[in-house]
Amino acid sequence: MYEILLREDLVPNIHLFKVAAPAVAKKAQPGQFAVIRLDEKGERIPLTIADWDREEGSVTIVFMEVGTTTRRLALLKAGDYITNFVGPLGLPSHIEKFGTVVCVGGCYGIASMMPIARAMREAGNKVISVIEARSKSLLFWEERLRSVSDQLISTTGDGSYAAKGWISDRLEEIVAGGNKVDLVVAIGCTYMMMLCAEMTRPFGIKTIVHLNPIMVDGTGMCGCCQVSVGGVTRFACVDGPEFDGHQVDWDLLLARQGIYLDDEIRSLQVWECQNWHSS
Ligand SMILES: Cc1cc2nc3c(=O)[nH]c(=O)nc-3n(C[C@H](O)[C@H](O)[C@H](O)COP(=O)(O)OP(=O)(O)OC[C@H]3O[C@@H](n4cnc5c(N)ncnc54)[C@H](O)[C@@H]3O)c2cc1C
Ligand code: FES
């Protein structure tokens, strides 16, 4: 059992848990994830390791409420326990001195990007971080990201704070503004990552994306997280989650992510109904 040491509500639908998981904390590297299971009957979901403290033996995860499991997770508080917390899984991010690295993060990806931006800066890169949210009230960790970046650019879809627009708009401004960009790293929703990859493609700027297909075991056994990269089938959990965004078959990924949509909606409705009756 893994105790939740700290809970913070970063924005209304995105929450942070610091979890006591010494074995995971000991080996965690930027870009890796954990697979968690709330209880004996819960489904397994992958969540990126947003930070760790090896001395304390703790790991930080940041999750967005989107369906049944993340809604259930959001009901927990400090002092509660998570039944399974397996990790670190996936290959660590490839960190080296590239030159100028633009780190982009949207939704939960703002937090997932944190250890990567930090490591990129420690490796001697100039780091420009770009973060997006639909609206000001959904933006978080600006100061935290700023502290590991040479420049931080925020953007909101509705223009309620900073520039109006999306990450791909800001990326275009950076590139069109004559800045030499050597690498773009993107984490967040699939559509945002796809737009970033399409934006940089004509400029030939290498763009690394952190793919988030549906996963079950997270160890390469179930085949659920299949993605096609450069025409080759890869398993995101063991071959990724980092891939070359210009090689990803985005249509296939988006289609596979929607396979269980009806079941996911039904599952949430059933849970909400049961929860409403028992409350
Ligand atoms: C390697 C990896 C790392 C991830 N890291 C994080 C993280 O740090 N924080 C975080 O909030 N989420 C993260 N995700 C996504 C997270 O795993 C899903 O949001 C979660 O499994 C949804 O479970 P659910 O039961 O709440 O919702 P479900 O009922 O399973 O899904 C509800 C809705 O969310 C969408 N969805 C389901 N799975 C995903 C997915 N993998 N990516 C995007 N949308 C999805 C569905 O299409 C559906 O619309 C990560 C996914 C992967 C593969
Ligand atoms: S999650 Fe099962 S093979 Fe990747």
XYZ file of C-alpha atoms and ligand atoms in Angstrom:
336
model
C 0.000 0.000 0.000
C 1.290 3.450 -0.931
C 0.436 6.338 1.343
C -0.517 9.730 -0.038
C 1.710 12.115 1.920
C 0.411 15.327 0.405
C -2.491 16.443 -1.758
C -2.668 19.759 -3.580
C -5.413 20.932 -5.907
C -3.425 22.752 -8.568
C -6.510 23.877 -10.497
C -10.110 22.666 -10.147
C -9.633 19.493 -12.232
C -5.903 18.806 -11.836
C -4.503 17.479 -8.567
C -1.075 16.669 -7.169
C -0.312 13.717 -4.920
C 3.006 13.135 -3.235
C 3.108 9.387 -2.651
C 5.425 7.352 -0.421
C 7.041 4.987 -2.928
C 10.750 4.649 -2.037
C 11.603 1.987 -4.623
C 10.136 4.121 -7.428
C 11.747 7.313 -6.119
C 15.140 5.618 -5.987
C 15.248 4.970 -9.733
C 12.936 7.571 -11.307
C 14.280 9.490 -14.298
C 12.738 12.338 -16.333
C 10.045 11.140 -18.736
C 9.197 7.909 -16.933
C 5.808 6.946 -15.578
C 4.110 4.779 -12.968
C 1.102 2.508 -13.356
C -1.262 2.811 -10.444
C -4.260 0.827 -9.284
C -6.506 2.383 -6.708
C -7.799 -0.815 -5.160
C -8.289 -4.534 -5.855
C -11.055 -3.893 -8.377
C -9.604 -0.748 -9.908
C -8.239 -0.398 -13.443
C -4.581 0.290 -13.990
C -3.739 3.756 -15.303
C -0.388 5.261 -16.294
C 0.652 8.597 -14.784
C 3.909 10.425 -15.452
C 6.343 10.891 -12.594
C 6.291 14.671 -12.189
C 8.982 14.730 -9.503
C 10.666 12.625 -6.859
C 12.611 12.953 -3.619
C 15.031 10.069 -3.229
C 15.839 10.925 0.396
C 12.208 11.172 1.446
C 11.313 8.173 -0.722
C 8.434 10.033 -2.343
C 7.142 10.440 -5.879
C 4.905 13.236 -7.160
C 2.125 12.580 -9.645
C -0.189 15.148 -11.172
C -3.416 13.962 -12.736
C -6.360 15.435 -14.556
C -9.900 14.219 -13.910
C -11.144 12.762 -17.200
C -12.930 9.492 -16.388
C -13.870 7.000 -13.696
C -10.437 6.195 -12.286
C -9.151 9.757 -12.206
C -12.455 10.928 -10.695
C -12.131 8.237 -7.995
C -8.497 9.143 -7.434
C -9.508 12.765 -6.911
C -11.592 11.725 -3.891
C -8.495 10.599 -1.967
C -6.721 12.810 0.533
C -3.430 12.853 2.433
C -3.233 9.801 4.680
C -5.189 7.584 2.257
C -3.544 4.699 0.411
C -3.203 3.570 -3.211
C -3.074 -0.226 -3.583
C -0.521 -0.499 -6.423
C 2.095 1.969 -7.586
C 4.429 0.319 -10.094
C 7.403 2.077 -11.644
C 9.452 3.661 -12.862
C 8.264 2.425 -16.266
C 9.127 3.440 -19.807
C 12.416 4.672 -21.175
C 13.825 7.841 -19.597
C 13.892 10.984 -21.763
C 16.925 11.364 -23.957
C 18.837 14.208 -22.318
C 21.953 15.780 -23.848
C 23.200 19.180 -24.932
C 21.204 19.979 -28.075
C 21.418 23.784 -27.964
C 18.032 25.488 -27.693
C 15.258 23.186 -26.495
C 11.618 24.256 -26.460
C 9.688 22.259 -23.836
C 5.922 22.446 -24.344
C 3.282 21.182 -21.935
C -0.497 21.345 -21.808
C -2.959 20.127 -19.135
C -1.243 17.524 -16.951
C 1.740 17.785 -19.312
C 2.758 21.055 -17.640
C 3.784 19.004 -14.610
C 5.153 16.071 -16.619
C 7.471 18.485 -18.440
C 9.045 19.799 -15.242
C 11.773 17.125 -14.716
C 12.593 17.092 -18.434
C 13.019 20.876 -18.641
C 15.153 20.772 -15.484
C 17.383 17.998 -16.844
C 17.698 19.706 -20.238
C 18.860 22.891 -18.518
C 21.295 20.991 -16.292
C 22.735 19.456 -19.471
C 23.599 22.967 -20.681
C 20.700 23.681 -23.030
C 18.894 26.970 -23.372
C 15.381 25.984 -22.320
C 12.278 27.822 -23.503
C 9.174 26.417 -21.798
C 5.742 27.009 -23.295
C 2.642 26.056 -21.315
C -1.009 26.241 -22.253
C -4.417 26.009 -20.670
C -7.892 26.757 -21.904
C -8.209 29.593 -19.431
C -6.256 31.414 -16.693
C -7.940 29.405 -13.922
C -6.532 26.174 -15.402
C -2.898 27.269 -15.635
C -0.466 26.144 -12.921
C 3.238 25.819 -12.020
C 4.314 28.941 -13.896
C 6.902 29.837 -11.245
C 8.108 26.269 -10.948
C 8.660 25.996 -14.697
C 10.228 29.457 -14.842
C 12.795 28.382 -12.249
C 14.138 25.665 -14.590
C 13.817 27.622 -17.849
C 15.647 30.483 -19.510
C 12.295 31.755 -20.733
C 8.706 30.836 -19.919
C 5.826 31.580 -22.259
C 2.246 31.033 -21.115
C -0.749 30.972 -23.398
C -4.477 30.576 -22.813
C -7.065 29.432 -25.327
C -9.543 32.127 -24.330
C -6.961 34.876 -23.873
C -7.926 35.398 -20.216
C -4.221 35.483 -19.316
C -0.967 36.029 -21.229
C -1.194 35.519 -24.974
C -4.409 34.235 -26.558
C -4.052 30.983 -28.429
C -2.469 27.575 -28.190
C 1.020 26.164 -27.820
C 1.345 25.622 -31.562
C 0.710 29.382 -32.092
C 3.464 30.287 -29.634
C 5.803 27.702 -31.163
C 5.204 29.201 -34.587
C 6.069 32.666 -33.243
C 9.303 31.359 -31.716
C 10.356 29.626 -34.917
C 9.145 32.375 -37.297
C 10.808 34.951 -35.014
C 14.161 33.666 -36.214
C 15.121 31.778 -33.052
C 17.275 28.787 -33.794
C 15.472 25.846 -32.197
C 17.339 22.558 -32.030
C 14.705 20.399 -30.356
C 11.060 20.551 -29.329
C 9.730 18.237 -26.606
C 5.954 18.026 -26.153
C 3.758 16.454 -23.467
C 0.004 16.742 -23.134
C -3.056 15.813 -25.106
C -2.527 13.922 -28.344
C -4.065 16.608 -30.532
C -1.757 19.304 -29.137
C 1.310 17.123 -29.692
C 0.185 16.369 -33.240
C -0.241 20.106 -33.992
C 3.239 20.826 -32.634
C 4.771 18.085 -34.773
C 2.978 19.364 -37.877
C 4.105 22.913 -37.071
C 7.786 22.011 -36.841
C 7.828 19.482 -39.702
C 8.383 22.005 -42.544
C 11.243 23.561 -40.565
C 12.916 20.192 -39.980
C 13.071 20.785 -36.216
C 13.302 17.474 -34.390
C 10.176 17.101 -32.272
C 9.904 14.550 -29.498
C 6.409 13.677 -28.303
C 5.360 11.708 -25.233
C 2.658 9.403 -26.501
C -0.232 8.468 -24.233
C -2.091 5.540 -25.783
C -4.320 3.444 -23.548
C -2.093 1.181 -21.453
C -2.848 -1.801 -19.239
C 0.218 -3.583 -17.848
C 2.827 -0.986 -18.846
C 5.481 -3.663 -19.286
C 5.130 -4.720 -22.922
C 2.934 -7.764 -22.378
C -0.662 -6.838 -23.288
C -0.059 -5.070 -26.614
C -2.642 -2.444 -25.759
C -0.344 0.550 -26.212
C 0.604 -0.218 -29.826
C 1.568 2.822 -31.867
C 2.950 3.074 -35.365
C 6.158 5.100 -35.680
C 7.921 5.316 -39.036
C 5.702 2.478 -40.257
C 6.904 0.173 -37.483
C 4.687 -1.076 -34.660
C 6.065 -0.042 -31.292
C 4.803 -0.462 -27.739
C 4.683 2.945 -26.077
C 5.241 1.491 -22.599
C 8.574 -0.165 -23.303
C 9.802 1.476 -26.542
C 8.593 4.941 -25.430
C 6.728 6.925 -24.350
C 9.087 9.299 -26.223
C 8.960 9.108 -30.014
C 9.818 11.213 -33.039
C 6.645 13.238 -33.642
C 7.301 13.444 -37.377
C 7.200 9.653 -37.643
C 4.048 8.992 -35.587
C 0.881 7.759 -37.305
C -1.413 10.254 -35.538
C -4.639 9.085 -37.207
C -4.095 5.564 -35.893
C -3.224 6.796 -32.417
C -6.312 9.011 -32.209
C -8.521 6.194 -33.494
C -7.106 3.693 -30.983
C -7.564 6.142 -28.106
C -11.258 6.336 -28.905
C -11.869 2.576 -29.104
C -13.367 2.318 -25.608
C -15.046 5.705 -25.491
C -18.588 4.276 -25.173
C -17.475 1.971 -22.334
C -15.590 4.814 -20.630
C -18.641 7.062 -20.733
C -20.883 4.235 -19.459
C -18.422 3.407 -16.679
C -18.410 7.028 -15.527
C -22.200 7.255 -15.645
C -22.571 4.050 -13.587
C -20.017 5.253 -11.055
C -21.615 8.696 -10.781
C -25.017 7.079 -10.301
C -23.735 4.724 -7.570
C -21.845 7.544 -5.929
C -24.853 9.836 -6.010
C -27.064 7.157 -4.422
C -24.559 6.389 -1.664
C -23.873 10.060 -0.844
C 2.651 7.116 -20.438
C 1.427 7.891 -20.017
C 1.572 8.883 -19.072
C 0.449 9.609 -18.643
N 0.625 10.562 -17.692
C -0.442 11.220 -17.220
C -0.295 12.167 -16.165
O 0.807 12.415 -15.645
N -1.417 12.797 -15.721
C -2.648 12.571 -16.278
O -3.635 13.190 -15.858
N -2.823 11.671 -17.252
C -1.753 10.984 -17.728
N -1.933 10.051 -18.712
C -3.293 9.792 -19.202
C -4.032 8.949 -18.152
O -3.444 7.683 -18.055
C -5.515 8.806 -18.542
O -6.103 10.084 -18.509
C -6.229 7.886 -17.592
O -5.864 6.567 -17.862
C -7.727 8.034 -17.746
O -8.378 7.093 -16.901
P -9.890 7.310 -16.459
O -10.436 6.008 -16.019
O -9.988 8.434 -15.509
O -10.598 7.795 -17.776
P -11.148 6.868 -18.943
O -12.546 6.516 -18.679
O -10.184 5.764 -19.241
O -11.060 7.906 -20.135
C -11.883 9.077 -20.086
C -11.480 10.001 -21.193
O -10.059 10.216 -21.188
C -9.487 9.833 -22.416
N -8.259 9.087 -22.179
C -8.177 7.803 -21.748
N -6.902 7.411 -21.696
C -6.192 8.482 -22.123
C -4.836 8.712 -22.309
N -3.945 7.741 -22.108
N -4.450 9.938 -22.719
C -5.342 10.899 -22.967
N -6.662 10.736 -22.823
C -7.060 9.547 -22.412
C -10.500 8.933 -23.069
O -10.412 9.007 -24.489
C -11.799 9.463 -22.567
O -12.230 10.540 -23.347
C -0.833 9.338 -19.193
C -0.972 8.333 -20.150
C 0.139 7.628 -20.566
C -0.001 6.527 -21.571
S 0.664 -1.359 -21.881
Fe 0.630 -3.446 -22.350
S 2.119 -3.631 -23.910
Fe 2.237 -1.553 -23.316
